[in-house]
Amino acid sequence: MGAPSGTAEETGAWELPAELRLLRDTVRAFMDGEVRPLEETLPHDAVGLARPELTALQKKARDLGLWALQTPAESGGAGLGVLGQVVVAEEAAKCRMGAFFPALGAFGGNPPAVMFHATPEQFDRFARPVVEGTASKAYTAISEASGGSDPARAIRLKAVRDGDHYVLDGAKTWISHARDADWGAVYARTGPGRGGISCFVVEKGTPGVSFRPIPVMASFAPYEVHFDGVRVPADHRIGEEGQGFALAGEFLVHGRILYAAGPIGIAQTALDMTVRWAKDREVFGGRLADKQGIQWMLVDCEIELRAARLLMYQAAWNADLGKNVKVDASISKMTGTETACRVLDRCIQVHGALGMATELPLERWFRDLRVKRLGEGATEVQRVVVARSLFG
């Protein structure tokens, strides 16, 4: 499913097309009926589901067609366009674990996007089990301690050809889901400059690969992944040598649009909670909602979220039309994550001390969303992209 069809009135910027409204409502019903009741049985800072629970939840999602949504139809997925992906991602984030486990992981089936450039043999061996749900989510390893905001130039993990293998030495950092994945798409240096990066599939259990969790303020910890003389078969390289970043380019740009959706969904949920709280809370002889200071704080939240959502929709729509959306994506990512953090901060303030208590999800969301201002390129990096479009 690519860009939705229809007239300009049916698919304009101010209203989602009917098919995506139906999809949004389907995801909302799934979140209300399946995801949040299950999540309520789990600890406040739980991360993910146990395998039996996850498998059962994923089966229910697959029965509704909510599976492999980002995977092209020719590769066995739903082939949802970028606009459809952000609609789903916003709704799927509306749970306590939503920042890192949207819908608790129910909507799986998407391998790293670089695998859509793999050979048929590579896709069938590594990616198809993910699409079919028989393998766990794979990880993508790009960032390194030497410079996460400029990965192509900063990558120091070396991959040296040795006969029919490559030998990998170095480390990756801030890698999500690394330890539990069946394999990962690892970007390593095979030559100088931006054109000297290649991508390799590294399987779980490969000798010389080790993982170290990185404790962070968020509930979900990423990993540092070490490669010590790791031998990877040459037929595990995706594309030609040096093509790694060229193959990942579209994924990196479109990923920034999608990245904005989760924070927007979480912030919207927090705002809805806070409006209900303000209506019910009695203070100084009246409702909290009747205090002008509170009203204006929440009005600002509503306006900023509407603006962030429309910027995200615009970026996604342009992506589906095949336009160059590098700037649109940076604007969307920056606005979505920065807005969400401001909204969460105000919502906690309106709740008072209760906003910091773990009986509500607000404080967890606040910690998780602070990470989002750095992930997929920090806010300052997005500003540089936009500035170059103005002055470059």
PDB file of C-alpha atoms in Angstrom, residues 73-318:
ATOM      1  CA  ALA A  73       4.250  -6.548  -0.504  1.00  0.00           C
ATOM      2  CA  GLU A  74       6.678  -8.245  -2.873  1.00  0.00           C
ATOM      3  CA  SER A  75       8.692  -9.318   0.173  1.00  0.00           C
ATOM      4  CA  GLY A  76       5.673 -10.773   1.937  1.00  0.00           C
ATOM      5  CA  GLY A  77       4.591  -7.772   4.014  1.00  0.00           C
ATOM      6  CA  ALA A  78       1.664  -5.360   4.041  1.00  0.00           C
ATOM      7  CA  GLY A  79       3.557  -2.739   2.028  1.00  0.00           C
ATOM      8  CA  LEU A  80       2.137   0.155   4.011  1.00  0.00           C
ATOM      9  CA  GLY A  81       3.220   3.601   2.848  1.00  0.00           C
ATOM     10  CA  VAL A  82       5.068   5.981   5.144  1.00  0.00           C
ATOM     11  CA  LEU A  83       1.876   7.895   5.981  1.00  0.00           C
ATOM     12  CA  GLY A  84       0.182   4.658   6.988  1.00  0.00           C
ATOM     13  CA  GLN A  85       3.225   3.673   9.027  1.00  0.00           C
ATOM     14  CA  VAL A  86       3.143   6.869  11.090  1.00  0.00           C
ATOM     15  CA  VAL A  87      -0.599   6.490  11.692  1.00  0.00           C
ATOM     16  CA  VAL A  88      -0.008   3.017  13.113  1.00  0.00           C
ATOM     17  CA  ALA A  89       3.108   4.059  15.028  1.00  0.00           C
ATOM     18  CA  GLU A  90       1.330   6.926  16.793  1.00  0.00           C
ATOM     19  CA  GLU A  91      -1.474   4.679  17.993  1.00  0.00           C
ATOM     20  CA  ALA A  92       0.838   1.781  18.893  1.00  0.00           C
ATOM     21  CA  ALA A  93       2.853   4.051  21.201  1.00  0.00           C
ATOM     22  CA  LYS A  94      -0.175   4.782  23.392  1.00  0.00           C
ATOM     23  CA  CYS A  95       0.771   2.409  26.183  1.00  0.00           C
ATOM     24  CA  ARG A  96       3.205   2.508  29.095  1.00  0.00           C
ATOM     25  CA  MET A  97       5.963   0.712  27.142  1.00  0.00           C
ATOM     26  CA  GLY A  98       5.132   2.610  23.968  1.00  0.00           C
ATOM     27  CA  ALA A  99       8.419   4.444  23.549  1.00  0.00           C
ATOM     28  CA  PHE A 100      10.459   1.292  22.911  1.00  0.00           C
ATOM     29  CA  PHE A 101       7.869  -1.507  22.711  1.00  0.00           C
ATOM     30  CA  PRO A 102       4.951  -0.069  20.736  1.00  0.00           C
ATOM     31  CA  ALA A 103       1.896  -2.277  21.137  1.00  0.00           C
ATOM     32  CA  LEU A 104       4.187  -4.375  23.372  1.00  0.00           C
ATOM     33  CA  GLY A 105       5.868  -5.698  20.217  1.00  0.00           C
ATOM     34  CA  ALA A 106       2.662  -7.071  18.687  1.00  0.00           C
ATOM     35  CA  PHE A 107       3.178  -5.552  15.224  1.00  0.00           C
ATOM     36  CA  GLY A 108       6.401  -7.315  14.238  1.00  0.00           C
ATOM     37  CA  GLY A 109       7.630  -8.849  11.023  1.00  0.00           C
ATOM     38  CA  ASN A 110       9.867  -6.059   9.719  1.00  0.00           C
ATOM     39  CA  PRO A 111      13.553  -6.831   9.103  1.00  0.00           C
ATOM     40  CA  PRO A 112      16.103  -4.000   8.868  1.00  0.00           C
ATOM     41  CA  ALA A 113      15.268  -2.051   5.704  1.00  0.00           C
ATOM     42  CA  VAL A 114      18.688  -2.729   4.161  1.00  0.00           C
ATOM     43  CA  MET A 115      17.544  -6.344   3.713  1.00  0.00           C
ATOM     44  CA  PHE A 116      15.210  -5.243   0.949  1.00  0.00           C
ATOM     45  CA  HIS A 117      18.417  -4.737  -1.076  1.00  0.00           C
ATOM     46  CA  ALA A 118      19.711  -8.210  -0.238  1.00  0.00           C
ATOM     47  CA  THR A 119      19.966 -11.050  -2.711  1.00  0.00           C
ATOM     48  CA  PRO A 120      16.986 -13.436  -2.831  1.00  0.00           C
ATOM     49  CA  GLU A 121      19.104 -16.060  -1.086  1.00  0.00           C
ATOM     50  CA  GLN A 122      20.096 -13.658   1.702  1.00  0.00           C
ATOM     51  CA  PHE A 123      16.525 -12.465   2.136  1.00  0.00           C
ATOM     52  CA  ASP A 124      15.133 -15.982   2.346  1.00  0.00           C
ATOM     53  CA  ARG A 125      17.769 -17.046   4.860  1.00  0.00           C
ATOM     54  CA  PHE A 126      17.729 -14.081   7.214  1.00  0.00           C
ATOM     55  CA  ALA A 127      14.812 -11.709   6.574  1.00  0.00           C
ATOM     56  CA  ARG A 128      11.970 -14.025   5.608  1.00  0.00           C
ATOM     57  CA  PRO A 129      11.871 -15.754   9.036  1.00  0.00           C
ATOM     58  CA  VAL A 130      11.392 -12.297  10.590  1.00  0.00           C
ATOM     59  CA  VAL A 131       8.580 -11.505   8.144  1.00  0.00           C
ATOM     60  CA  GLU A 132       6.964 -14.870   8.837  1.00  0.00           C
ATOM     61  CA  GLY A 133       7.312 -14.469  12.589  1.00  0.00           C
ATOM     62  CA  THR A 134       9.544 -17.479  13.183  1.00  0.00           C
ATOM     63  CA  ALA A 135      12.582 -15.351  14.114  1.00  0.00           C
ATOM     64  CA  SER A 136      12.878 -12.469  16.569  1.00  0.00           C
ATOM     65  CA  LYS A 137      13.426  -8.847  15.664  1.00  0.00           C
ATOM     66  CA  ALA A 138      16.880  -8.169  14.185  1.00  0.00           C
ATOM     67  CA  TYR A 139      19.020  -5.240  15.303  1.00  0.00           C
ATOM     68  CA  THR A 140      20.770  -2.535  13.287  1.00  0.00           C
ATOM     69  CA  ALA A 141      24.265  -1.493  14.428  1.00  0.00           C
ATOM     70  CA  ILE A 142      25.495   1.839  13.066  1.00  0.00           C
ATOM     71  CA  SER A 143      26.378   4.166  15.974  1.00  0.00           C
ATOM     72  CA  GLU A 144      29.788   4.187  17.622  1.00  0.00           C
ATOM     73  CA  ALA A 145      31.324   6.072  20.525  1.00  0.00           C
ATOM     74  CA  SER A 146      33.463   8.030  18.058  1.00  0.00           C
ATOM     75  CA  GLY A 147      30.491   9.977  16.740  1.00  0.00           C
ATOM     76  CA  GLY A 148      26.879   8.891  16.573  1.00  0.00           C
ATOM     77  CA  SER A 149      25.694  12.056  14.822  1.00  0.00           C
ATOM     78  CA  ASP A 150      28.036  11.541  11.859  1.00  0.00           C
ATOM     79  CA  PRO A 151      28.151   7.756  11.600  1.00  0.00           C
ATOM     80  CA  ALA A 152      29.423   7.388   8.054  1.00  0.00           C
ATOM     81  CA  ARG A 153      32.608   9.310   8.809  1.00  0.00           C
ATOM     82  CA  ALA A 154      32.915   8.206  12.422  1.00  0.00           C
ATOM     83  CA  ILE A 155      32.649   4.435  11.930  1.00  0.00           C
ATOM     84  CA  ARG A 156      35.830   2.694  13.082  1.00  0.00           C
ATOM     85  CA  LEU A 157      34.644  -0.894  13.288  1.00  0.00           C
ATOM     86  CA  LYS A 158      36.891  -2.533  10.699  1.00  0.00           C
ATOM     87  CA  ALA A 159      35.971  -5.334   8.331  1.00  0.00           C
ATOM     88  CA  VAL A 160      39.070  -6.760   6.640  1.00  0.00           C
ATOM     89  CA  ARG A 161      38.725  -9.295   3.838  1.00  0.00           C
ATOM     90  CA  ASP A 162      40.397 -12.634   4.559  1.00  0.00           C
ATOM     91  CA  GLY A 163      39.684 -15.125   1.793  1.00  0.00           C
ATOM     92  CA  ASP A 164      35.993 -15.976   1.795  1.00  0.00           C
ATOM     93  CA  HIS A 165      35.434 -14.181   5.118  1.00  0.00           C
ATOM     94  CA  TYR A 166      35.647 -10.695   6.613  1.00  0.00           C
ATOM     95  CA  VAL A 167      37.210 -10.192  10.037  1.00  0.00           C
ATOM     96  CA  LEU A 168      35.449  -7.575  12.197  1.00  0.00           C
ATOM     97  CA  ASP A 169      37.215  -5.738  15.005  1.00  0.00           C
ATOM     98  CA  GLY A 170      35.817  -2.835  17.012  1.00  0.00           C
ATOM     99  CA  ALA A 171      32.613  -1.895  18.821  1.00  0.00           C
ATOM    100  CA  LYS A 172      29.150  -0.449  18.348  1.00  0.00           C
ATOM    101  CA  THR A 173      27.203   1.432  21.004  1.00  0.00           C
ATOM    102  CA  TRP A 174      23.602   2.444  21.789  1.00  0.00           C
ATOM    103  CA  ILE A 175      22.269  -0.609  19.942  1.00  0.00           C
ATOM    104  CA  SER A 176      18.696  -1.548  20.860  1.00  0.00           C
ATOM    105  CA  HIS A 177      17.507  -5.166  21.118  1.00  0.00           C
ATOM    106  CA  ALA A 178      21.003  -6.462  20.327  1.00  0.00           C
ATOM    107  CA  ARG A 179      21.431  -9.294  22.814  1.00  0.00           C
ATOM    108  CA  ASP A 180      18.102 -11.031  22.192  1.00  0.00           C
ATOM    109  CA  ALA A 181      18.016 -10.751  18.389  1.00  0.00           C
ATOM    110  CA  ASP A 182      18.751 -13.721  16.132  1.00  0.00           C
ATOM    111  CA  TRP A 183      21.014 -11.571  13.953  1.00  0.00           C
ATOM    112  CA  GLY A 184      21.965  -7.988  13.229  1.00  0.00           C
ATOM    113  CA  ALA A 185      22.774  -5.726  10.281  1.00  0.00           C
ATOM    114  CA  VAL A 186      26.210  -4.377  11.207  1.00  0.00           C
ATOM    115  CA  TYR A 187      27.881  -1.480   9.383  1.00  0.00           C
ATOM    116  CA  ALA A 188      31.674  -1.608   9.244  1.00  0.00           C
ATOM    117  CA  ARG A 189      34.523   0.172   7.481  1.00  0.00           C
ATOM    118  CA  THR A 190      35.979  -1.559   4.445  1.00  0.00           C
ATOM    119  CA  GLY A 191      37.541   1.548   2.901  1.00  0.00           C
ATOM    120  CA  PRO A 192      38.048   5.308   3.384  1.00  0.00           C
ATOM    121  CA  GLY A 193      35.334   7.967   3.632  1.00  0.00           C
ATOM    122  CA  ARG A 194      31.574   7.704   3.330  1.00  0.00           C
ATOM    123  CA  GLY A 195      31.975   5.322   0.416  1.00  0.00           C
ATOM    124  CA  GLY A 196      33.963   2.895   2.506  1.00  0.00           C
ATOM    125  CA  ILE A 197      31.125   1.482   4.637  1.00  0.00           C
ATOM    126  CA  SER A 198      29.724  -2.005   4.086  1.00  0.00           C
ATOM    127  CA  CYS A 199      26.861  -3.847   5.762  1.00  0.00           C
ATOM    128  CA  PHE A 200      27.082  -7.399   7.100  1.00  0.00           C
ATOM    129  CA  VAL A 201      24.655  -9.844   8.643  1.00  0.00           C
ATOM    130  CA  VAL A 202      26.138 -11.101  11.916  1.00  0.00           C
ATOM    131  CA  GLU A 203      24.317 -14.075  13.397  1.00  0.00           C
ATOM    132  CA  LYS A 204      23.627 -14.708  17.063  1.00  0.00           C
ATOM    133  CA  GLY A 205      26.274 -16.892  18.663  1.00  0.00           C
ATOM    134  CA  THR A 206      29.057 -15.904  16.265  1.00  0.00           C
ATOM    135  CA  PRO A 207      32.375 -16.304  18.139  1.00  0.00           C
ATOM    136  CA  GLY A 208      33.937 -13.028  19.234  1.00  0.00           C
ATOM    137  CA  VAL A 209      30.680 -11.056  19.607  1.00  0.00           C
ATOM    138  CA  SER A 210      29.813  -9.871  23.117  1.00  0.00           C
ATOM    139  CA  PHE A 211      27.203  -7.546  24.592  1.00  0.00           C
ATOM    140  CA  ARG A 212      27.226  -5.115  27.497  1.00  0.00           C
ATOM    141  CA  PRO A 213      24.050  -3.354  28.623  1.00  0.00           C
ATOM    142  CA  ILE A 214      24.371   0.421  29.036  1.00  0.00           C
ATOM    143  CA  PRO A 215      22.351   1.612  32.056  1.00  0.00           C
ATOM    144  CA  VAL A 216      20.457   4.781  31.169  1.00  0.00           C
ATOM    145  CA  MET A 217      17.741   6.963  32.671  1.00  0.00           C
ATOM    146  CA  ALA A 218      15.107   5.313  30.471  1.00  0.00           C
ATOM    147  CA  SER A 219      13.450   2.024  31.375  1.00  0.00           C
ATOM    148  CA  PHE A 220      14.937   0.243  28.370  1.00  0.00           C
ATOM    149  CA  ALA A 221      18.717  -0.163  28.160  1.00  0.00           C
ATOM    150  CA  PRO A 222      20.595  -0.331  24.851  1.00  0.00           C
ATOM    151  CA  TYR A 223      23.806  -2.313  24.394  1.00  0.00           C
ATOM    152  CA  GLU A 224      27.431  -1.897  23.553  1.00  0.00           C
ATOM    153  CA  VAL A 225      28.386  -4.645  21.102  1.00  0.00           C
ATOM    154  CA  HIS A 226      32.038  -5.748  20.855  1.00  0.00           C
ATOM    155  CA  PHE A 227      33.549  -7.528  17.867  1.00  0.00           C
ATOM    156  CA  ASP A 228      36.845  -9.263  18.613  1.00  0.00           C
ATOM    157  CA  GLY A 229      38.228 -11.011  15.556  1.00  0.00           C
ATOM    158  CA  VAL A 230      34.719 -11.920  14.399  1.00  0.00           C
ATOM    159  CA  ARG A 231      34.761 -13.942  11.186  1.00  0.00           C
ATOM    160  CA  VAL A 232      31.785 -13.271   8.942  1.00  0.00           C
ATOM    161  CA  PRO A 233      31.310 -15.124   5.643  1.00  0.00           C
ATOM    162  CA  ALA A 234      31.668 -12.864   2.617  1.00  0.00           C
ATOM    163  CA  ASP A 235      28.223 -13.945   1.410  1.00  0.00           C
ATOM    164  CA  HIS A 236      26.792 -12.240   4.517  1.00  0.00           C
ATOM    165  CA  ARG A 237      27.679  -8.842   3.030  1.00  0.00           C
ATOM    166  CA  ILE A 238      24.604  -6.959   1.789  1.00  0.00           C
ATOM    167  CA  GLY A 239      25.255  -5.311  -1.556  1.00  0.00           C
ATOM    168  CA  GLU A 240      28.649  -4.522  -2.966  1.00  0.00           C
ATOM    169  CA  GLU A 241      31.579  -3.539  -0.797  1.00  0.00           C
ATOM    170  CA  GLY A 242      31.290   0.146   0.128  1.00  0.00           C
ATOM    171  CA  GLN A 243      27.560   0.352  -0.635  1.00  0.00           C
ATOM    172  CA  GLY A 244      26.390   0.152   2.962  1.00  0.00           C
ATOM    173  CA  PHE A 245      25.284   3.739   3.449  1.00  0.00           C
ATOM    174  CA  ALA A 246      23.955   4.138  -0.063  1.00  0.00           C
ATOM    175  CA  LEU A 247      21.624   1.203   0.572  1.00  0.00           C
ATOM    176  CA  ALA A 248      20.587   2.531   3.989  1.00  0.00           C
ATOM    177  CA  GLY A 249      20.013   6.123   2.900  1.00  0.00           C
ATOM    178  CA  GLU A 250      16.259   5.955   2.344  1.00  0.00           C
ATOM    179  CA  PHE A 251      15.780   3.987   5.564  1.00  0.00           C
ATOM    180  CA  LEU A 252      17.682   6.595   7.583  1.00  0.00           C
ATOM    181  CA  VAL A 253      15.604   9.475   6.191  1.00  0.00           C
ATOM    182  CA  HIS A 254      12.195   7.787   6.366  1.00  0.00           C
ATOM    183  CA  GLY A 255      13.093   6.452   9.810  1.00  0.00           C
ATOM    184  CA  ARG A 256      13.238   9.993  11.141  1.00  0.00           C
ATOM    185  CA  ILE A 257       9.643  10.609  10.090  1.00  0.00           C
ATOM    186  CA  LEU A 258       8.497   7.400  11.706  1.00  0.00           C
ATOM    187  CA  TYR A 259      10.536   8.180  14.833  1.00  0.00           C
ATOM    188  CA  ALA A 260       8.394  11.265  15.482  1.00  0.00           C
ATOM    189  CA  ALA A 261       5.159   9.283  15.631  1.00  0.00           C
ATOM    190  CA  GLY A 262       5.755   7.449  18.905  1.00  0.00           C
ATOM    191  CA  PRO A 263       6.554  10.551  20.971  1.00  0.00           C
ATOM    192  CA  ILE A 264       3.532  12.338  19.503  1.00  0.00           C
ATOM    193  CA  GLY A 265       1.289   9.400  20.422  1.00  0.00           C
ATOM    194  CA  ILE A 266       2.640   9.234  23.968  1.00  0.00           C
ATOM    195  CA  ALA A 267       2.322  12.983  24.458  1.00  0.00           C
ATOM    196  CA  GLN A 268      -1.263  12.935  23.170  1.00  0.00           C
ATOM    197  CA  THR A 269      -2.117  10.199  25.669  1.00  0.00           C
ATOM    198  CA  ALA A 270      -0.492  12.187  28.475  1.00  0.00           C
ATOM    199  CA  LEU A 271      -2.464  15.284  27.476  1.00  0.00           C
ATOM    200  CA  ASP A 272      -5.736  13.350  27.410  1.00  0.00           C
ATOM    201  CA  MET A 273      -4.972  11.983  30.890  1.00  0.00           C
ATOM    202  CA  THR A 274      -4.165  15.448  32.181  1.00  0.00           C
ATOM    203  CA  VAL A 275      -7.327  17.029  30.808  1.00  0.00           C
ATOM    204  CA  ARG A 276      -9.380  14.364  32.599  1.00  0.00           C
ATOM    205  CA  TRP A 277      -7.394  14.941  35.797  1.00  0.00           C
ATOM    206  CA  ALA A 278      -7.890  18.702  35.621  1.00  0.00           C
ATOM    207  CA  LYS A 279     -11.647  18.238  35.201  1.00  0.00           C
ATOM    208  CA  ASP A 280     -11.867  15.987  38.265  1.00  0.00           C
ATOM    209  CA  ARG A 281      -9.362  17.692  40.586  1.00  0.00           C
ATOM    210  CA  GLU A 282     -10.845  20.095  43.146  1.00  0.00           C
ATOM    211  CA  VAL A 283      -8.518  22.891  44.305  1.00  0.00           C
ATOM    212  CA  PHE A 284      -9.114  26.259  45.976  1.00  0.00           C
ATOM    213  CA  GLY A 285     -12.883  25.981  45.817  1.00  0.00           C
ATOM    214  CA  GLY A 286     -13.182  24.872  42.200  1.00  0.00           C
ATOM    215  CA  ARG A 287     -11.966  22.553  39.481  1.00  0.00           C
ATOM    216  CA  LEU A 288      -8.345  22.660  38.400  1.00  0.00           C
ATOM    217  CA  ALA A 289      -9.645  22.856  34.824  1.00  0.00           C
ATOM    218  CA  ASP A 290     -11.278  26.217  35.603  1.00  0.00           C
ATOM    219  CA  LYS A 291      -7.952  27.883  36.432  1.00  0.00           C
ATOM    220  CA  GLN A 292      -6.766  29.997  33.522  1.00  0.00           C
ATOM    221  CA  GLY A 293      -3.109  29.180  34.103  1.00  0.00           C
ATOM    222  CA  ILE A 294      -3.836  25.463  33.767  1.00  0.00           C
ATOM    223  CA  GLN A 295      -6.054  26.016  30.744  1.00  0.00           C
ATOM    224  CA  TRP A 296      -3.340  27.904  28.910  1.00  0.00           C
ATOM    225  CA  MET A 297      -0.699  25.267  29.670  1.00  0.00           C
ATOM    226  CA  LEU A 298      -2.906  22.563  28.167  1.00  0.00           C
ATOM    227  CA  VAL A 299      -3.988  24.742  25.254  1.00  0.00           C
ATOM    228  CA  ASP A 300      -0.311  25.147  24.342  1.00  0.00           C
ATOM    229  CA  CYS A 301       0.032  21.355  24.462  1.00  0.00           C
ATOM    230  CA  GLU A 302      -2.939  20.887  22.129  1.00  0.00           C
ATOM    231  CA  ILE A 303      -1.730  23.451  19.601  1.00  0.00           C
ATOM    232  CA  GLU A 304       1.847  22.169  19.530  1.00  0.00           C
ATOM    233  CA  LEU A 305       0.767  18.546  19.136  1.00  0.00           C
ATOM    234  CA  ARG A 306      -1.547  19.401  16.244  1.00  0.00           C
ATOM    235  CA  ALA A 307       1.285  21.245  14.517  1.00  0.00           C
ATOM    236  CA  ALA A 308       3.793  18.437  15.096  1.00  0.00           C
ATOM    237  CA  ARG A 309       1.344  15.834  13.777  1.00  0.00           C
ATOM    238  CA  LEU A 310       0.608  17.800  10.606  1.00  0.00           C
ATOM    239  CA  LEU A 311       4.322  18.324   9.929  1.00  0.00           C
ATOM    240  CA  MET A 312       4.794  14.572  10.327  1.00  0.00           C
ATOM    241  CA  TYR A 313       1.882  13.829   7.998  1.00  0.00           C
ATOM    242  CA  GLN A 314       3.289  16.238   5.417  1.00  0.00           C
ATOM    243  CA  ALA A 315       6.713  14.603   5.527  1.00  0.00           C
ATOM    244  CA  ALA A 316       5.188  11.129   5.247  1.00  0.00           C
ATOM    245  CA  TRP A 317       2.902  12.154   2.413  1.00  0.00           C
ATOM    246  CA  ASN A 318       5.807  13.635   0.453  1.00  0.00           C
TER     247      ASN A 318
END
